[in-house]
mmCIF file of C-alpha atoms in Angstrom:
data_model
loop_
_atom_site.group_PDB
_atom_site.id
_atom_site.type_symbol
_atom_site.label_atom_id
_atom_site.label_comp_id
_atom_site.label_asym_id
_atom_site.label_seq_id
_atom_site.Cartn_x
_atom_site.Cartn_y
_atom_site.Cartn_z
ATOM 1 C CA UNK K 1 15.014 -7.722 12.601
ATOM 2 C CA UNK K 2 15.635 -4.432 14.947
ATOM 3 C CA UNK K 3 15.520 -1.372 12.874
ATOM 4 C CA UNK K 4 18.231 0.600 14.799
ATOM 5 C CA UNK K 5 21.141 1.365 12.574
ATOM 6 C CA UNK K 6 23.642 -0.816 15.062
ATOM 7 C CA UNK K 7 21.534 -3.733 14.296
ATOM 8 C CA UNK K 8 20.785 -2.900 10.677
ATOM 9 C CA UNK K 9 24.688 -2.310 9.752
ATOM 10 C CA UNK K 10 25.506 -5.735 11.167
ATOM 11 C CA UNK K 11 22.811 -7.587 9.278
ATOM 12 C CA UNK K 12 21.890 -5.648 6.182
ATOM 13 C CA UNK K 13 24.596 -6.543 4.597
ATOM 14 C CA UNK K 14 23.634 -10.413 3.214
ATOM 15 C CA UNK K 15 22.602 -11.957 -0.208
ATOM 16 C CA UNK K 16 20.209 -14.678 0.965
ATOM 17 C CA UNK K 17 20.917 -18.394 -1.381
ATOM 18 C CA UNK K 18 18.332 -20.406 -1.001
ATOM 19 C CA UNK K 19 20.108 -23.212 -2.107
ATOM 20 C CA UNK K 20 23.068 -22.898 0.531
ATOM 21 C CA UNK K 21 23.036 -22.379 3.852
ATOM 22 C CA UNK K 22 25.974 -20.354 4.598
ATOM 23 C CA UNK K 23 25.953 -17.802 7.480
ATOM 24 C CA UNK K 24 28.192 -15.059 5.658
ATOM 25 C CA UNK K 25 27.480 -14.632 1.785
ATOM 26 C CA UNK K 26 29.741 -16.401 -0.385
ATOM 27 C CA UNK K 27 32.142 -14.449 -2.862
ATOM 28 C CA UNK K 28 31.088 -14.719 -6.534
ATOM 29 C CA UNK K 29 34.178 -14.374 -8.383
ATOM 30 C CA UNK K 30 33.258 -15.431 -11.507
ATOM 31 C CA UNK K 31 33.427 -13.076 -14.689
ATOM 32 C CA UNK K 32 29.977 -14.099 -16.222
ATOM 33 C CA UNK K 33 27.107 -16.212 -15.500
ATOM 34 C CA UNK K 34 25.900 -19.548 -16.623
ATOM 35 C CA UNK K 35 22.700 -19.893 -18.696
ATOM 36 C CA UNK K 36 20.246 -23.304 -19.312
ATOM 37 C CA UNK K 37 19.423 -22.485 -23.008
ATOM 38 C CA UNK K 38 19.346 -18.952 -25.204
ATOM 39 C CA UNK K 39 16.063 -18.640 -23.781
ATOM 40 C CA UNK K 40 17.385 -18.383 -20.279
ATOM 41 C CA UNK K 41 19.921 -15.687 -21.265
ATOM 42 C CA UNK K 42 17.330 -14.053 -23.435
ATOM 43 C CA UNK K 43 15.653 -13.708 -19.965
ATOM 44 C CA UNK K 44 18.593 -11.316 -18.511
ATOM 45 C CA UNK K 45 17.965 -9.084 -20.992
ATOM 46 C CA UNK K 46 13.789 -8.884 -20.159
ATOM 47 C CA UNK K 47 14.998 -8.354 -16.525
ATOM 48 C CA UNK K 48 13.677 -11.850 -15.413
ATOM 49 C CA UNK K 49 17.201 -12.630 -14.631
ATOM 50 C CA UNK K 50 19.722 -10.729 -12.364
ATOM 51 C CA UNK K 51 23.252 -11.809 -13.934
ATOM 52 C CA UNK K 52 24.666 -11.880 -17.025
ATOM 53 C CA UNK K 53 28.683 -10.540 -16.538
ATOM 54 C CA UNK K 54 30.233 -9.193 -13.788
ATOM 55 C CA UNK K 55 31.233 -5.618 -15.419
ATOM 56 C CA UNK K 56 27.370 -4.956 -15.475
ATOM 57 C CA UNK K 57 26.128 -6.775 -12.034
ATOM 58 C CA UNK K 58 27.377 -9.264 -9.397
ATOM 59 C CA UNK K 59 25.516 -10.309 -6.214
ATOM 60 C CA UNK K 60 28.024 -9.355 -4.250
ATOM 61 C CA UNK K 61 28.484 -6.023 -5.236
ATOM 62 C CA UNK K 62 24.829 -5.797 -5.778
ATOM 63 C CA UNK K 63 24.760 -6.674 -1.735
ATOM 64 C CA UNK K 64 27.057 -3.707 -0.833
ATOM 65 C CA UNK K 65 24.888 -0.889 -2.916
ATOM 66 C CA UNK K 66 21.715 -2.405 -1.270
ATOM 67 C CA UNK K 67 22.986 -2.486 2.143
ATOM 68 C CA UNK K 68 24.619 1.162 2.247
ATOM 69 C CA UNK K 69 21.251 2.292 0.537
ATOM 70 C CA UNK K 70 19.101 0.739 3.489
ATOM 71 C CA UNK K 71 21.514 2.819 6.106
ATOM 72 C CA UNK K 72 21.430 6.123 4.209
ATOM 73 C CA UNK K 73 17.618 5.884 4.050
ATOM 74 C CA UNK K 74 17.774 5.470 0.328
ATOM 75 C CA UNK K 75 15.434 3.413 -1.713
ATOM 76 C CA UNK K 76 18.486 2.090 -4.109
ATOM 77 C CA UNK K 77 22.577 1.917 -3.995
ATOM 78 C CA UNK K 78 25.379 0.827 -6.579
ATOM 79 C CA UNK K 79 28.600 -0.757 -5.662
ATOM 80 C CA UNK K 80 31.794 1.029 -7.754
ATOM 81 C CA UNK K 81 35.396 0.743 -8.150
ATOM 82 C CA UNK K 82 36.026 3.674 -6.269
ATOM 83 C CA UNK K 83 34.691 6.650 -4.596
ATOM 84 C CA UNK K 84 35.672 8.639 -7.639
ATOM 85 C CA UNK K 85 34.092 6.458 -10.144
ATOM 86 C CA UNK K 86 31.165 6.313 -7.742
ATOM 87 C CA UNK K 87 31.109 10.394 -8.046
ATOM 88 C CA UNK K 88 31.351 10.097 -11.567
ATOM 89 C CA UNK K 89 29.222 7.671 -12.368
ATOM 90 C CA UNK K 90 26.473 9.824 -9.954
ATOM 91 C CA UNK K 91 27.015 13.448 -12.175
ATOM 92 C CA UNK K 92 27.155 11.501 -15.516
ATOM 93 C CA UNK K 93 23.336 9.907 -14.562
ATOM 94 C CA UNK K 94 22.514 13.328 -14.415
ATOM 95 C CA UNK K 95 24.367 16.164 -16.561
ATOM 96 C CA UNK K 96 25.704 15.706 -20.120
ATOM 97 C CA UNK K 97 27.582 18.207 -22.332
ATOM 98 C CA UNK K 98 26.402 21.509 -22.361
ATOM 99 C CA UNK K 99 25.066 21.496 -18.826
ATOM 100 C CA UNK K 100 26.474 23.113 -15.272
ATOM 101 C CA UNK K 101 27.395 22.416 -11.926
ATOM 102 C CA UNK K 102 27.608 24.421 -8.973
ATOM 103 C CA UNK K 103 29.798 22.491 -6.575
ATOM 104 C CA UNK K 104 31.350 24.114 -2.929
ATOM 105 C CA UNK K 105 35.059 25.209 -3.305
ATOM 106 C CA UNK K 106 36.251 23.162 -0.254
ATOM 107 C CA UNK K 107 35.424 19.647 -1.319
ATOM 108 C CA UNK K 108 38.164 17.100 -1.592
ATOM 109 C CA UNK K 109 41.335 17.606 -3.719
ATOM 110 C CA UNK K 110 40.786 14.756 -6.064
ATOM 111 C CA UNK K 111 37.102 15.592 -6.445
ATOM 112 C CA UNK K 112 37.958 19.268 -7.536
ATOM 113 C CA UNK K 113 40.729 17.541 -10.162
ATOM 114 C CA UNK K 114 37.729 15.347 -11.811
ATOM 115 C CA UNK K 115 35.186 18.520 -11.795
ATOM 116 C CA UNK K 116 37.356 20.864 -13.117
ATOM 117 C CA UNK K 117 39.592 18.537 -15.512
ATOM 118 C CA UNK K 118 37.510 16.068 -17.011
ATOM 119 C CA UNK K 119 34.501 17.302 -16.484
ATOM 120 C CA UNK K 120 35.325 20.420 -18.687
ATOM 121 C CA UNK K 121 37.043 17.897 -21.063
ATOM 122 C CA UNK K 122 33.407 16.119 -21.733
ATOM 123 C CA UNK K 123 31.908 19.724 -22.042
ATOM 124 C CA UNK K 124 30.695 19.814 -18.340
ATOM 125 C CA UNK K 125 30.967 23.267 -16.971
ATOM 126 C CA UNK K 126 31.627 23.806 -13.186
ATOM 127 C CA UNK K 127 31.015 26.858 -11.076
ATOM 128 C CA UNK K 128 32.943 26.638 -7.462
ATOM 129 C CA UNK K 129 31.483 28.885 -4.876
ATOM 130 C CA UNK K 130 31.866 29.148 -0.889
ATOM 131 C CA UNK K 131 28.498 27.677 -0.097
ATOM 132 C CA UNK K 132 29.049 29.180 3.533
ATOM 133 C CA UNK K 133 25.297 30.986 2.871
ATOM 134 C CA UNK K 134 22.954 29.397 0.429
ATOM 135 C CA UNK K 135 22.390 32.593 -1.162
ATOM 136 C CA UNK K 136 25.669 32.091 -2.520
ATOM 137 C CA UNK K 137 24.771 29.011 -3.948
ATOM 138 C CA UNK K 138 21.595 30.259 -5.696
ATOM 139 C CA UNK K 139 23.149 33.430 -7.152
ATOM 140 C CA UNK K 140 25.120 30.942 -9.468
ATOM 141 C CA UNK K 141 22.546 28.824 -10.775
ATOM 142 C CA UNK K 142 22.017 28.982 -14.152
ATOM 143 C CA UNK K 143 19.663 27.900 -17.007
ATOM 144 C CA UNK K 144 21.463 25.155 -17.841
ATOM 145 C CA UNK K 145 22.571 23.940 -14.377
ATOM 146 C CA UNK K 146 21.372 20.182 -13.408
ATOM 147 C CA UNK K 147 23.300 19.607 -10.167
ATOM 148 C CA UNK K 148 24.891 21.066 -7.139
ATOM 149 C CA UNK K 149 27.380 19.229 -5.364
ATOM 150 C CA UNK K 150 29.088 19.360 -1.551
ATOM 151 C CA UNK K 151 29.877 17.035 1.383
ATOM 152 C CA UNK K 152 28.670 17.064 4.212
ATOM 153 C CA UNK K 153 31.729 17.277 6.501
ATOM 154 C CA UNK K 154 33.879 18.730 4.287
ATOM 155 C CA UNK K 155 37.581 17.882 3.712
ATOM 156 C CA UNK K 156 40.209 18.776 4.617
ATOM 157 C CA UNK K 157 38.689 21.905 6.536
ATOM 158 C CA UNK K 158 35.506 20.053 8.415
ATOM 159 C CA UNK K 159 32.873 22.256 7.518
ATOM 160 C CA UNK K 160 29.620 20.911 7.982
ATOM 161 C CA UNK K 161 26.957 21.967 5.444
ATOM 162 C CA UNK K 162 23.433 22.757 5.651
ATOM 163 C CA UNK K 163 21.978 20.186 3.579
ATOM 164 C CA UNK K 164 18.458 20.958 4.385
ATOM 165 C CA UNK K 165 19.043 24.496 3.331
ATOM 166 C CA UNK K 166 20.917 23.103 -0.338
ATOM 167 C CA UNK K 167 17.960 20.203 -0.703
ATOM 168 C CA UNK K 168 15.414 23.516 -0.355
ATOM 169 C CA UNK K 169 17.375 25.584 -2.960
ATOM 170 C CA UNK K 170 17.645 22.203 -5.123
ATOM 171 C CA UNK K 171 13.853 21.755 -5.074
ATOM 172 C CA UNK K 172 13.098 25.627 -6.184
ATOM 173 C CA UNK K 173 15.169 25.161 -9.051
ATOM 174 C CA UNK K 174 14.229 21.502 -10.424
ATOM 175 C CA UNK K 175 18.116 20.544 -9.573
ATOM 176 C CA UNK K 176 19.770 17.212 -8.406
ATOM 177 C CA UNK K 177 21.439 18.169 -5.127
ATOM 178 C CA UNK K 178 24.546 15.607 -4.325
ATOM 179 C CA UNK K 179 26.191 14.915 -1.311
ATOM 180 C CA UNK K 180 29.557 12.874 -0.334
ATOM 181 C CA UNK K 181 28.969 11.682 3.098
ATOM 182 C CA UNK K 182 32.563 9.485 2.643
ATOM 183 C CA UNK K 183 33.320 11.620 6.506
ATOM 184 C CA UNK K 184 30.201 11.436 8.603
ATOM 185 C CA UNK K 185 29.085 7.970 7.431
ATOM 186 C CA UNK K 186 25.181 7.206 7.603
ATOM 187 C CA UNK K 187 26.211 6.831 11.169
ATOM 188 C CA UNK K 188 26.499 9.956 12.166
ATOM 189 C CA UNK K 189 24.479 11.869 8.867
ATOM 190 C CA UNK K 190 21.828 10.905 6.535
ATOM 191 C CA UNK K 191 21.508 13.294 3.679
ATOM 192 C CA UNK K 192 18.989 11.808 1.818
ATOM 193 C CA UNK K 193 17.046 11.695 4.788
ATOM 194 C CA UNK K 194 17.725 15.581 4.705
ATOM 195 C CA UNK K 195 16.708 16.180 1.025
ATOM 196 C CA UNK K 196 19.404 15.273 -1.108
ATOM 197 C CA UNK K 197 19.085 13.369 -4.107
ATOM 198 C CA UNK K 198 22.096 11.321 -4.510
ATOM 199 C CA UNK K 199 24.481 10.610 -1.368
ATOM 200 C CA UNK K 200 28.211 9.316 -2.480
ATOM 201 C CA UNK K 201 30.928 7.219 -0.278
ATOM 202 C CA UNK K 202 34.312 6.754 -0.730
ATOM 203 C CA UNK K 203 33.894 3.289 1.126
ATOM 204 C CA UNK K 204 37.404 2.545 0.968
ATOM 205 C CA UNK K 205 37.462 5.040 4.283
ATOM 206 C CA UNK K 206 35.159 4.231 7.043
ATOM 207 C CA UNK K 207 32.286 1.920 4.722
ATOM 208 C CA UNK K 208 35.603 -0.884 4.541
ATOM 209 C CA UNK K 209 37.248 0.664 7.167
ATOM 210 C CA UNK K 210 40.369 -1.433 7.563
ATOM 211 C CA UNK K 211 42.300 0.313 4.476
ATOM 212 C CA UNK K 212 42.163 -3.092 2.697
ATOM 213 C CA UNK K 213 39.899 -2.110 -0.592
ATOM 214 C CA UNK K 214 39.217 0.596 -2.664
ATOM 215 C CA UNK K 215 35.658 1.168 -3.499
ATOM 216 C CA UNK K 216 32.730 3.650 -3.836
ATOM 217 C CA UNK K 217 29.393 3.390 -3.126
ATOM 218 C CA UNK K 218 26.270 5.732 -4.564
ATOM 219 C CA UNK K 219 22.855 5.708 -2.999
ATOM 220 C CA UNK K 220 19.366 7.593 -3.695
ATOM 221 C CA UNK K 221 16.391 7.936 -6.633
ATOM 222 C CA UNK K 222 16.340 4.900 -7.953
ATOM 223 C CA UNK K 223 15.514 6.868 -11.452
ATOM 224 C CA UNK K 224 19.134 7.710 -11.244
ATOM 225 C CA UNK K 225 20.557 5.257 -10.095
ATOM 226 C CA UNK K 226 19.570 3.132 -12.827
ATOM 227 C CA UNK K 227 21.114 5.122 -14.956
ATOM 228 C CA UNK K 228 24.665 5.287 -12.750
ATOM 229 C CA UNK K 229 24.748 1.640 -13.013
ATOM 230 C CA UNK K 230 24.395 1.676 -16.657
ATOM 231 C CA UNK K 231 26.930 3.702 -16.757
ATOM 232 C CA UNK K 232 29.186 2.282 -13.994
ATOM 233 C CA UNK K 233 28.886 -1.018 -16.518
ATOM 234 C CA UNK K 234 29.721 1.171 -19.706
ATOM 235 C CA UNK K 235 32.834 2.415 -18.367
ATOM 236 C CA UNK K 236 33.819 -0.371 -16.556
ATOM 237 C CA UNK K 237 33.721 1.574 -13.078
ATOM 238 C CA UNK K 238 32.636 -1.752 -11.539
ATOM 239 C CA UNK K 239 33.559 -3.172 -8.347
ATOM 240 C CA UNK K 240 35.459 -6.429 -8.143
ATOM 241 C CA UNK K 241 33.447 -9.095 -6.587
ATOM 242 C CA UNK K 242 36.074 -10.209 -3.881
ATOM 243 C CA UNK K 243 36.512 -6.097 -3.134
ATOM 244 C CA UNK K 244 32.951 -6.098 -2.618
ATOM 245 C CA UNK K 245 32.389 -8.931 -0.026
ATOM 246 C CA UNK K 246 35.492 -7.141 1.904
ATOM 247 C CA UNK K 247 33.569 -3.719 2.152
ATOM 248 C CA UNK K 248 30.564 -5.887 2.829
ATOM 249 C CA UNK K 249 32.530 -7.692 6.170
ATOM 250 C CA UNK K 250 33.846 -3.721 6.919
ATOM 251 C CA UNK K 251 30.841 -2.510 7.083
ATOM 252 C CA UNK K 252 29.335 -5.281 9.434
ATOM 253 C CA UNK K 253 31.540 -3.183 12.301
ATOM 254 C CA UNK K 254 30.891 -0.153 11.140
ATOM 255 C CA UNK K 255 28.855 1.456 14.037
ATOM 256 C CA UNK K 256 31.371 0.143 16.241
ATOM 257 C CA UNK K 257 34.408 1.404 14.836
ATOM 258 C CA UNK K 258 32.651 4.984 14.259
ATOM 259 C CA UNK K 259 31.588 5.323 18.294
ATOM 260 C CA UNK K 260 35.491 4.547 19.465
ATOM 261 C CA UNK K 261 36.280 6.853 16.265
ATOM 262 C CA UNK K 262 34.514 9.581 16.943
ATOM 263 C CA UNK K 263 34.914 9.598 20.763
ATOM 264 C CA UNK K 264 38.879 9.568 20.544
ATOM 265 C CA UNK K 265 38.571 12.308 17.892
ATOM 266 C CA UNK K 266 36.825 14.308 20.006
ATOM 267 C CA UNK K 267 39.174 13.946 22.901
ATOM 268 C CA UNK K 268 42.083 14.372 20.881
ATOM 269 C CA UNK K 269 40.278 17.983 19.532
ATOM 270 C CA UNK K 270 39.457 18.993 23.036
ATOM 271 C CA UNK K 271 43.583 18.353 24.213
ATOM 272 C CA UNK K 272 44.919 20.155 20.973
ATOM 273 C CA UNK K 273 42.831 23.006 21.396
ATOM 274 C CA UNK K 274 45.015 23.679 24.715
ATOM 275 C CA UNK K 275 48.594 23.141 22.915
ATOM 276 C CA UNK K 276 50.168 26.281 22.259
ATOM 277 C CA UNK K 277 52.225 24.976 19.242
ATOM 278 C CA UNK K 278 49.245 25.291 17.237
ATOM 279 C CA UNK K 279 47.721 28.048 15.925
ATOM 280 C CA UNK K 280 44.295 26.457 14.836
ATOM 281 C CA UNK K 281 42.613 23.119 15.342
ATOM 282 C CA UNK K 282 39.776 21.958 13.123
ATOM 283 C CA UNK K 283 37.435 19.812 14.790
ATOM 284 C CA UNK K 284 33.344 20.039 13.087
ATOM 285 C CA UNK K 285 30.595 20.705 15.699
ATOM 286 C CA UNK K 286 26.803 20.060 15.726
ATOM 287 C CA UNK K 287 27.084 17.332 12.819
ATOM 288 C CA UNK K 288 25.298 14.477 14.961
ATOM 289 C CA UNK K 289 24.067 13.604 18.236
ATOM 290 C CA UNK K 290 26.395 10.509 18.224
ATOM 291 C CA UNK K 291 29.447 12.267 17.629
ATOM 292 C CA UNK K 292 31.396 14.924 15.348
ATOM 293 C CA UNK K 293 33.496 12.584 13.339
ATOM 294 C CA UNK K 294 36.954 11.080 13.183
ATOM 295 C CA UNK K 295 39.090 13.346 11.375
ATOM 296 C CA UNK K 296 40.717 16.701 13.415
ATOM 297 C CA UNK K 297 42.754 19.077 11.388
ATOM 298 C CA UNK K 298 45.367 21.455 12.921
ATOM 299 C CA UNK K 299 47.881 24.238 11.290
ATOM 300 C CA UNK K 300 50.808 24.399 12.825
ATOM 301 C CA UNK K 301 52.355 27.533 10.779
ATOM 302 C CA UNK K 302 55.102 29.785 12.119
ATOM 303 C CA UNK K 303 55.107 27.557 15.209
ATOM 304 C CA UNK K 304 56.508 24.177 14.007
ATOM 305 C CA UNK K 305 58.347 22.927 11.405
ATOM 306 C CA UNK K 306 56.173 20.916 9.199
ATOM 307 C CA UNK K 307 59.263 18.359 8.053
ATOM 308 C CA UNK K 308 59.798 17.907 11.621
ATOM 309 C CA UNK K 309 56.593 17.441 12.330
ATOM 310 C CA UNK K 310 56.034 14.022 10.128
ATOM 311 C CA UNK K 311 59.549 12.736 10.995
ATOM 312 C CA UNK K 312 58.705 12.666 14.787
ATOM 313 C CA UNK K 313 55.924 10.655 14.726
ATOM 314 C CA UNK K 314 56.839 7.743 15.970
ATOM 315 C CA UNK K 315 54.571 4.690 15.605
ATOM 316 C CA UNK K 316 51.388 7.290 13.833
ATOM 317 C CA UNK K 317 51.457 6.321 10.384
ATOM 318 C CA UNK K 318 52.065 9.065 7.261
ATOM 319 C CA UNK K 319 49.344 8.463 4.301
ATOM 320 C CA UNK K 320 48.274 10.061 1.689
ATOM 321 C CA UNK K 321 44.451 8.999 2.765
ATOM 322 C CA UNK K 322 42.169 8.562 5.864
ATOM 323 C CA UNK K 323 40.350 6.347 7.645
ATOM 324 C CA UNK K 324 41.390 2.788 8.864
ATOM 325 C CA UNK K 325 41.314 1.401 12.379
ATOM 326 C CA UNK K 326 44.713 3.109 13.220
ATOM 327 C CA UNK K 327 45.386 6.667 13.566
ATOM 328 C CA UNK K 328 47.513 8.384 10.614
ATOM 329 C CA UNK K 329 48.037 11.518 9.551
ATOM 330 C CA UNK K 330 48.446 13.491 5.913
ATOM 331 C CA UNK K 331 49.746 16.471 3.987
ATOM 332 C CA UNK K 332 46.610 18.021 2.098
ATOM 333 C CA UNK K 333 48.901 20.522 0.551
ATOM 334 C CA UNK K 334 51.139 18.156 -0.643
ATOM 335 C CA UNK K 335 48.341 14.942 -1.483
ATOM 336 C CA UNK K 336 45.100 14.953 -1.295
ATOM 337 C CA UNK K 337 44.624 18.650 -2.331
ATOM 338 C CA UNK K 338 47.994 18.918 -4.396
ATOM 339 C CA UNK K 339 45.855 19.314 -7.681
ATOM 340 C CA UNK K 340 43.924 23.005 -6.267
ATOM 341 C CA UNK K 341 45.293 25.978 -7.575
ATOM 342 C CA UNK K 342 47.630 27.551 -4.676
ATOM 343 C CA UNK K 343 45.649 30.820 -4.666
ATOM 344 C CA UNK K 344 42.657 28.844 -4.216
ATOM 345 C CA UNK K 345 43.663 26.367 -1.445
ATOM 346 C CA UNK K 346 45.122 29.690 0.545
ATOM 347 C CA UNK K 347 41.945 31.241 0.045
ATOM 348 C CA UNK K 348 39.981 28.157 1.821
ATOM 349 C CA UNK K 349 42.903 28.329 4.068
ATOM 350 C CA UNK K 350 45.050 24.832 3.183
ATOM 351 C CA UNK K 351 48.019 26.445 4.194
ATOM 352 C CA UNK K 352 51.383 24.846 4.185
ATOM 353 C CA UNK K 353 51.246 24.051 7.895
ATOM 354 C CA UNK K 354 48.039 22.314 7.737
ATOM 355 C CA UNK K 355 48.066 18.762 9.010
ATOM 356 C CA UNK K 356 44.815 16.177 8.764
ATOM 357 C CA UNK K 357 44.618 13.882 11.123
ATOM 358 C CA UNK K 358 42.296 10.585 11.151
ATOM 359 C CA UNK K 359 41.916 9.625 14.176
ATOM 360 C CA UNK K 360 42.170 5.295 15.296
ATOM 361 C CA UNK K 361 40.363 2.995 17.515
ATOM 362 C CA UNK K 362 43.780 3.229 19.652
ATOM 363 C CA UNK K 363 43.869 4.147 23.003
ATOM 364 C CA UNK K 364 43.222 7.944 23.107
ATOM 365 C CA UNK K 365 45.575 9.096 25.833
ATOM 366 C CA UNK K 366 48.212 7.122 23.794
ATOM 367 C CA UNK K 367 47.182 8.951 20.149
ATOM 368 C CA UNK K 368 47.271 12.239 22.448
ATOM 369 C CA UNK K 369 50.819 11.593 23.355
ATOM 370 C CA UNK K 370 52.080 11.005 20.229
ATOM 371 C CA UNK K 371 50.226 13.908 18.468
ATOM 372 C CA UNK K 372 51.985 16.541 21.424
ATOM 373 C CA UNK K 373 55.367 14.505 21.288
ATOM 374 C CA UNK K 374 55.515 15.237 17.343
ATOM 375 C CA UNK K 375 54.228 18.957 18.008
ATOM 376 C CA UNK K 376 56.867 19.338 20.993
ATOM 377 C CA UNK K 377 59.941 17.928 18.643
ATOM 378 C CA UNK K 378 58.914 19.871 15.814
ATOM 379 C CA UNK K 379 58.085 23.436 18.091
ATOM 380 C CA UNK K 380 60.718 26.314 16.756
ATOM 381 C CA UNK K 381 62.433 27.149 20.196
ATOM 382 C CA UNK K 382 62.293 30.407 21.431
ATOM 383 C CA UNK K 383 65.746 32.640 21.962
#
């Protein structure tokens, strides 16, 4: 098989049954497993056989861990119910209570909600710092730190981080460094490649990419991520079979979708950065020679009403998420980042009048239009 990643993300993606033929891997949706004898099951639990009960292991979730693993560069992967149990299930393999965190202020909403909530409820304590210069970073390590977290685009803002310079700071301090990659996909960026320990999708966003599942995915040591499947299986963060094989069909196109993605994003960036009814557009730069992602932001403060904004938008859908073949757009003040302090999300600069905007396989002159026909309804008029 060609080891290019167009050809790998069509093909890795397969649980080979010797028994039947089939060209696309059957779905396994069965709750447990069938055993000969009590010698057979006995067998599970030596390792000698794969499957006992879906909770703790399933081929095809199994085949959706493997396969993202393989395109990240990563020796191992786990299949979980969600990018945020994925997350989870990635700090809990490494800190416990007592131990610290140093994670970047400007990662996404509902990851900030489980660091700082739950996290401190199971005795976790997090440290939040503007990793814009890794000094920063360092200066906050402690004695009884164990990880440091970031993305590598990061949302809702798009900056891109150094993960080289974080996998360098990891290593001098015996630290797990953790990136989500849930915006630049192993198609544009690789962290493990780059140093990090343990990479984390969201693969209900670009990994499914049709906004039909919801599902995480965690790849890297496969010390640890033994122990995040253990405790995906403990918790019952597990994937559902059926959710699994539909990530698994996703990601089959997923080099595909990201090169129209990307390329319309980047067109859409270059037109907004000429509209005058906007004072900022955020669009990252440098994150890949294929292509700078699929998601622009833009702030539209003082110069448009917001409200008007998201009722002139015609056939561009409103969500509270990203991703998805068709271009939509969402309200990080009022979703995705509702749960950050207000102070805090003015400080990164989530200001009222910021818009994200994730960017279809469409036609680009046609997601242009309607992106300038909302901003041209919604302009305050002058005099």
């Amino acid at each position: 098989m060609g080891k290019r990643f167009d050809t790998k993300s069509v093909h890795l993606s397969k649980i080979n049954d010797k028994t039947i033929n089939s060209k696309s891997t059957p779905i396994y949706q069965t709750s447990a497993f069938k055993f000969r004898d009590l010698e057979d099951m006995e067998n599970f639990y030596q390792g000698k056989n794969d499957y006992l009960y879906t909770r703790v292991g399933n081929p095809n979730t199994d085949e959706l861990g493997e396969a993202v693993a393989q395109l990240e560069g990563a020796p191992k992967g786990v299949a979980a119910s969600s990018g945020t149990s994925a997350i989870l299930a990635g700090i809990l393999a490494v800190a416990k209570q007592g131990d610290h965190i140093v994670a970047a202020t400007d990662i996404y909403g509902g990851t900030y909600q489980l660091l700082a909530g739950e996290l401190a409820d199971l005795g976790i304590e997090v440290s939040f710092v503007d990793f814009v210069g890794s000094e920063q970073v360092a200066d906050h390590i402690k004695s009884n730190t164990k990880l440091i977290y970031s993305e590598s685009v990061a949302n809702p803002l798009l900056r891109t981080e150094d993960i080289a310079s974080l996998a360098e700071i990891a290593k001098q301090h015996q630290l797990v460094l953790m990136i989500d990659n849930t915006f630049a996909t192993p198609y544009l960026c690789r962290p493990y490649e780059s140093g990090a320990d343990l990479v984390v999708h969201s693969a209900t966003k670009y990994i499914g990419g049709h906004s039909d599942v919801t599902a995480g995915v965690l790849a890297g040591r496969a010390d640890l991520i033994d122990i995040a499947n253990q405790k995906i299986g403990n918790l019952g963060c597990n994937l559902s079979p059926f959710e699994a094989w539909l990530t698994c069909r996703g990601l089959k196109t997923l080099s595909v979708r990201m090169e129209r993605h990307v390329k319309n994003a980047q067109q859409l960036a270059d037109a907004l950065k000429e509209n005058k009814a906007i004072q900022k557009v955020y669009y990252p730069e440098h994150v890949s020679p294929q292509g700078n992602g699929a998601i622009v932001s833009i702030d539209i403060s003082g110069l448009c009403s917001i409200e008007k904004f998201f009722q002139s938008l015609d056939w561009i859908k409103i969500v509270p998420t990203l991703a998805g073949v068709e271009t939509s757009v969402s309200y990080p003040a009022g979703t995705s980042h509702r749960a950050v302090p207000e102070q805090a999300r003015k400080k990164l600069g989530i200001t009222e009048g910021l818009i994200r905007i994730s960017v279809g396989i469409e036609d680009a002159a046609d997601i242009i239009a309607g992106v300038e026909h909302a901003l041209e309804e919604s302009r305050h008029k002058q005099g």
